[in-house]
Short mmCIF file of C-alpha atoms and ligand atoms in Angstrom, two decimals:
data_model
loop_
_atom_site.label_atom_id
_atom_site.label_comp_id
_atom_site.label_asym_id
_atom_site.label_seq_id
_atom_site.Cartn_x
_atom_site.Cartn_y
_atom_site.Cartn_z
CA MET A 1 16.28 -12.98 -6.02
CA PRO A 2 13.29 -13.78 -3.62
CA ASP A 3 12.70 -11.52 -0.51
CA LEU A 4 12.01 -12.83 2.68
CA LEU A 5 11.04 -11.31 5.99
CA PHE A 6 12.88 -12.12 8.92
CA ALA A 7 10.47 -11.63 12.23
CA THR A 8 12.98 -10.71 14.81
CA ASN A 9 14.48 -7.77 16.43
CA ASN A 10 17.80 -9.22 17.29
CA GLN A 11 20.60 -7.68 15.25
CA HIS A 12 23.03 -10.91 16.27
CA LYS A 13 20.44 -13.11 14.49
CA LEU A 14 19.82 -11.10 11.52
CA ARG A 15 23.41 -11.08 10.90
CA GLU A 16 23.77 -14.71 10.92
CA ILE A 17 20.79 -15.51 8.85
CA ARG A 18 22.00 -13.17 5.99
CA ASP A 19 25.68 -14.79 6.23
CA ILE A 20 23.75 -18.43 5.67
CA MET A 21 21.06 -17.71 2.80
CA GLY A 22 21.86 -14.06 1.82
CA LEU A 23 23.28 -15.37 -1.67
CA GLN A 24 19.81 -16.84 -2.52
CA MET A 25 17.47 -14.98 -0.83
CA ARG A 26 16.88 -11.09 0.58
CA ILE A 27 16.53 -11.27 3.56
CA LEU A 28 14.40 -8.50 4.91
CA SER A 29 14.31 -7.15 8.60
CA LEU A 30 11.51 -5.29 10.48
CA LYS A 31 12.93 -2.22 9.89
CA ASP A 32 13.20 -2.70 6.10
CA VAL A 33 9.24 -3.14 5.69
CA ASN A 34 8.93 -0.25 8.84
CA LEU A 35 7.56 -2.48 11.77
CA ASP A 36 8.65 -1.32 14.97
CA VAL A 37 7.01 -3.98 17.26
CA GLU A 38 7.62 -5.69 20.22
CA ILE A 39 7.23 -9.74 19.22
CA PRO A 40 5.44 -11.70 21.90
CA GLU A 41 7.27 -15.09 22.83
CA THR A 42 4.94 -16.36 25.73
CA GLN A 43 4.92 -20.15 24.78
CA GLU A 44 6.24 -22.82 27.02
CA THR A 45 8.38 -24.61 24.08
CA ILE A 46 10.46 -23.69 21.29
CA GLU A 47 8.24 -24.68 18.72
CA GLY A 48 5.49 -22.49 20.45
CA ASN A 49 7.25 -19.56 20.23
CA ALA A 50 8.61 -19.58 17.07
CA SER A 51 5.33 -20.39 15.57
CA GLN A 52 3.70 -17.44 17.95
CA LYS A 53 6.43 -14.95 16.52
CA ALA A 54 6.01 -15.85 13.07
CA TRP A 55 2.44 -15.38 12.63
CA PHE A 56 2.36 -12.38 14.91
CA ILE A 57 4.67 -11.03 11.73
CA ARG A 58 2.83 -12.11 9.23
CA GLU A 59 -0.67 -10.74 10.70
CA GLN A 60 1.05 -7.53 11.14
CA SER A 61 3.00 -7.40 7.55
CA GLY A 62 1.12 -9.82 5.27
CA LEU A 63 4.39 -10.87 4.00
CA ASN A 64 5.64 -14.38 3.88
CA CYS A 65 8.11 -14.71 7.00
CA PHE A 66 9.81 -16.96 9.55
CA ALA A 67 10.91 -16.68 12.81
CA ASP A 68 13.73 -18.45 14.86
CA ASP A 69 13.67 -19.82 18.26
CA THR A 70 16.39 -20.94 20.27
CA GLY A 71 17.14 -22.81 23.32
CA LEU A 72 20.09 -24.23 25.32
CA GLU A 73 19.65 -27.04 26.91
CA ILE A 74 22.03 -28.42 29.47
CA ASP A 75 21.71 -32.20 30.49
CA ALA A 76 22.81 -31.84 34.01
CA LEU A 77 20.30 -28.98 34.59
CA ASP A 78 17.28 -31.33 33.18
CA GLY A 79 17.50 -29.26 30.04
CA ARG A 80 17.23 -25.77 31.32
CA PRO A 81 17.75 -22.74 30.34
CA GLY A 82 15.65 -24.35 27.42
CA VAL A 83 12.75 -22.38 26.17
CA TYR A 84 13.64 -19.52 29.09
CA SER A 85 17.30 -19.07 27.60
CA ALA A 86 16.69 -15.38 27.16
CA ARG A 87 15.40 -14.28 30.23
CA TYR A 88 17.26 -17.17 32.44
CA ALA A 89 18.66 -14.82 34.88
CA GLY A 90 15.19 -12.45 35.25
CA GLU A 91 13.69 -9.84 33.18
CA GLY A 92 15.79 -7.75 31.30
CA CYS A 93 19.12 -9.46 32.45
CA SER A 94 22.24 -9.64 29.84
CA PHE A 95 23.73 -12.11 28.18
CA ASP A 96 26.57 -12.04 30.65
CA ASP A 97 24.05 -12.42 33.88
CA ASN A 98 23.03 -15.29 32.01
CA ILE A 99 26.13 -17.18 31.58
CA THR A 100 27.26 -16.02 35.40
CA LYS A 101 23.88 -18.30 36.43
CA ILE A 102 24.95 -21.47 34.20
CA LEU A 103 28.46 -21.50 35.32
CA LEU A 104 27.02 -21.23 38.97
CA GLU A 105 24.75 -23.93 38.50
CA LEU A 106 27.66 -25.86 36.75
CA LYS A 107 30.09 -25.40 39.44
CA GLY A 108 31.60 -28.60 40.48
CA VAL A 109 29.51 -30.71 37.85
CA GLU A 110 31.17 -33.33 35.95
CA ASN A 111 28.38 -33.67 33.05
CA ARG A 112 28.79 -30.47 31.04
CA LYS A 113 26.82 -31.64 28.14
CA ALA A 114 24.90 -29.26 26.43
CA CYS A 115 22.94 -28.79 23.02
CA PHE A 116 21.55 -25.54 21.09
CA ARG A 117 18.38 -26.39 19.57
CA THR A 118 16.51 -24.19 17.25
CA VAL A 119 12.88 -24.12 15.39
CA ILE A 120 12.47 -21.93 12.54
CA CYS A 121 8.86 -21.48 11.50
CA LEU A 122 8.26 -20.11 8.20
CA ILE A 123 4.74 -19.15 6.79
CA LEU A 124 4.88 -19.53 3.38
CA ASP A 125 1.60 -18.43 1.32
CA GLY A 126 -0.50 -18.77 4.90
CA LYS A 127 1.08 -22.17 5.69
CA GLU A 128 2.94 -23.08 8.49
CA HIS A 129 6.80 -25.07 8.04
CA LEU A 130 8.86 -26.49 10.84
CA PHE A 131 12.63 -26.75 10.56
CA GLU A 132 15.08 -27.81 13.36
CA GLY A 133 18.47 -27.58 13.62
CA ARG A 134 20.61 -28.92 16.71
CA VAL A 135 24.32 -28.64 17.52
CA ASP A 136 25.96 -30.80 20.81
CA GLY A 137 28.72 -29.59 22.82
CA THR A 138 29.84 -29.04 26.48
CA ILE A 139 29.96 -26.01 28.77
CA ILE A 140 33.43 -24.91 29.63
CA LYS A 141 34.30 -23.53 32.99
CA GLU A 142 35.45 -20.16 31.60
CA ARG A 143 34.64 -17.78 29.15
CA LYS A 144 36.19 -17.72 25.76
CA GLY A 145 35.96 -15.53 22.75
CA ILE A 146 34.19 -12.11 21.92
CA ASP A 147 32.47 -13.08 18.90
CA GLY A 148 28.83 -14.25 18.38
CA PHE A 149 26.28 -13.62 21.19
CA GLY A 150 24.28 -15.07 24.23
CA TYR A 151 26.20 -18.47 25.41
CA ASP A 152 28.32 -18.64 22.88
CA PRO A 153 31.54 -17.31 24.67
CA VAL A 154 30.90 -20.84 27.28
CA PHE A 155 29.76 -23.45 24.28
CA LEU A 156 32.48 -25.37 23.09
CA PRO A 157 31.12 -27.88 20.10
CA ASP A 158 31.77 -31.44 19.65
CA GLY A 159 34.77 -31.91 17.49
CA PHE A 160 36.30 -28.57 17.94
CA THR A 161 38.64 -26.92 19.86
CA GLN A 162 36.88 -23.03 19.94
CA THR A 163 33.83 -21.95 21.45
CA PHE A 164 31.51 -20.30 19.19
CA ALA A 165 32.83 -16.97 20.43
CA GLU A 166 36.22 -17.38 19.35
CA MET A 167 35.40 -19.21 15.90
CA PRO A 168 34.74 -16.88 12.76
CA PRO A 169 31.37 -16.54 11.88
CA TYR A 170 31.40 -18.45 8.80
CA LEU A 171 32.66 -21.54 10.63
CA LYS A 172 29.82 -21.13 13.42
CA ASN A 173 27.21 -20.69 11.12
CA GLY A 174 28.11 -23.87 9.24
CA ILE A 175 27.84 -25.86 12.44
CA SER A 176 25.33 -24.33 14.04
CA HIS A 177 21.66 -24.98 15.16
CA ARG A 178 20.61 -21.96 13.36
CA GLY A 179 22.65 -22.82 10.39
CA ARG A 180 21.33 -26.07 10.12
CA ALA A 181 17.91 -25.13 10.93
CA ALA A 182 18.15 -22.20 7.79
CA THR A 183 19.62 -24.81 5.63
CA LYS A 184 16.58 -27.45 5.55
CA MET A 185 14.09 -24.13 5.26
CA LEU A 186 16.19 -23.00 2.14
CA LYS A 187 15.94 -26.71 0.54
CA ARG A 188 12.28 -26.44 0.92
CA ILE A 189 12.00 -22.77 -0.65
CA THR A 190 13.96 -23.36 -3.30
CA GLY A 191 13.66 -27.22 -4.21
P1 IMP B 201 15.45 -16.42 21.40
O1 IMP B 201 15.41 -17.25 20.48
O2 IMP B 201 15.55 -14.95 21.12
O3 IMP B 201 14.26 -16.87 22.33
O4 IMP B 201 16.89 -16.53 22.18
C1 IMP B 201 16.79 -16.86 23.38
C2 IMP B 201 18.31 -16.79 24.31
O5 IMP B 201 19.38 -18.13 23.65
C3 IMP B 201 18.95 -15.70 23.26
O6 IMP B 201 18.79 -14.34 23.99
C4 IMP B 201 20.60 -16.03 23.80
O7 IMP B 201 21.11 -15.62 24.90
C5 IMP B 201 20.44 -17.69 23.40
N1 IMP B 201 20.55 -17.63 22.12
C6 IMP B 201 19.97 -17.88 20.75
N2 IMP B 201 20.83 -17.89 19.71
C7 IMP B 201 22.23 -18.49 20.32
C8 IMP B 201 23.53 -18.52 19.79
O8 IMP B 201 23.35 -18.85 18.39
N3 IMP B 201 24.47 -18.57 20.46
C9 IMP B 201 24.50 -18.41 22.00
N4 IMP B 201 23.31 -18.00 22.26
C10 IMP B 201 22.19 -17.84 21.40
#
């Protein structure tokens, strides 16, 4: 089974990617290759951050690798939090602080349409490849469910009655932004 290094310190993302791709590839973590580093993400687009993270780890490790950058884009907030999804409520904020902030901003707002967008940047033999995955849905008014991470408790994907935080992982991964981007990458690698 081929190895591929995932450039992330986010253990939730690592678990999801292993669930999605683990039968076809051995997904290595940074810990598996003894890399203990902060990964910079200072770009102003999701694509830019995915590329920055992947090249940083490629330079540190010399290995083929990939990175994921994700944003929640809310229509009524002109696409915010978008590229700032991780630190929307401020430096060092928690997932819960971010949810509180978007729920406050959406108070009394009718249009609650949103999407998650992931860009995966794969560096294979020194060349960059980008893959995008997107899922549309709505932001509900109160948190529901305890699984998943980030904004999952308030994201209801279109066509479903459970939030991402209420779904079993296989269901989220089967329809999610990350699942869709990772499946495209897998097709590119395995042909
Ligand atoms: P980043 O890709 O690490 O910059 O992720 C940005 C932020 O988006 C994370 O800190 C989470 O709050 C959120 N996020 C990323 N992926 C997901 C997901 O699958 N579900 C819910 N929130 C997510």
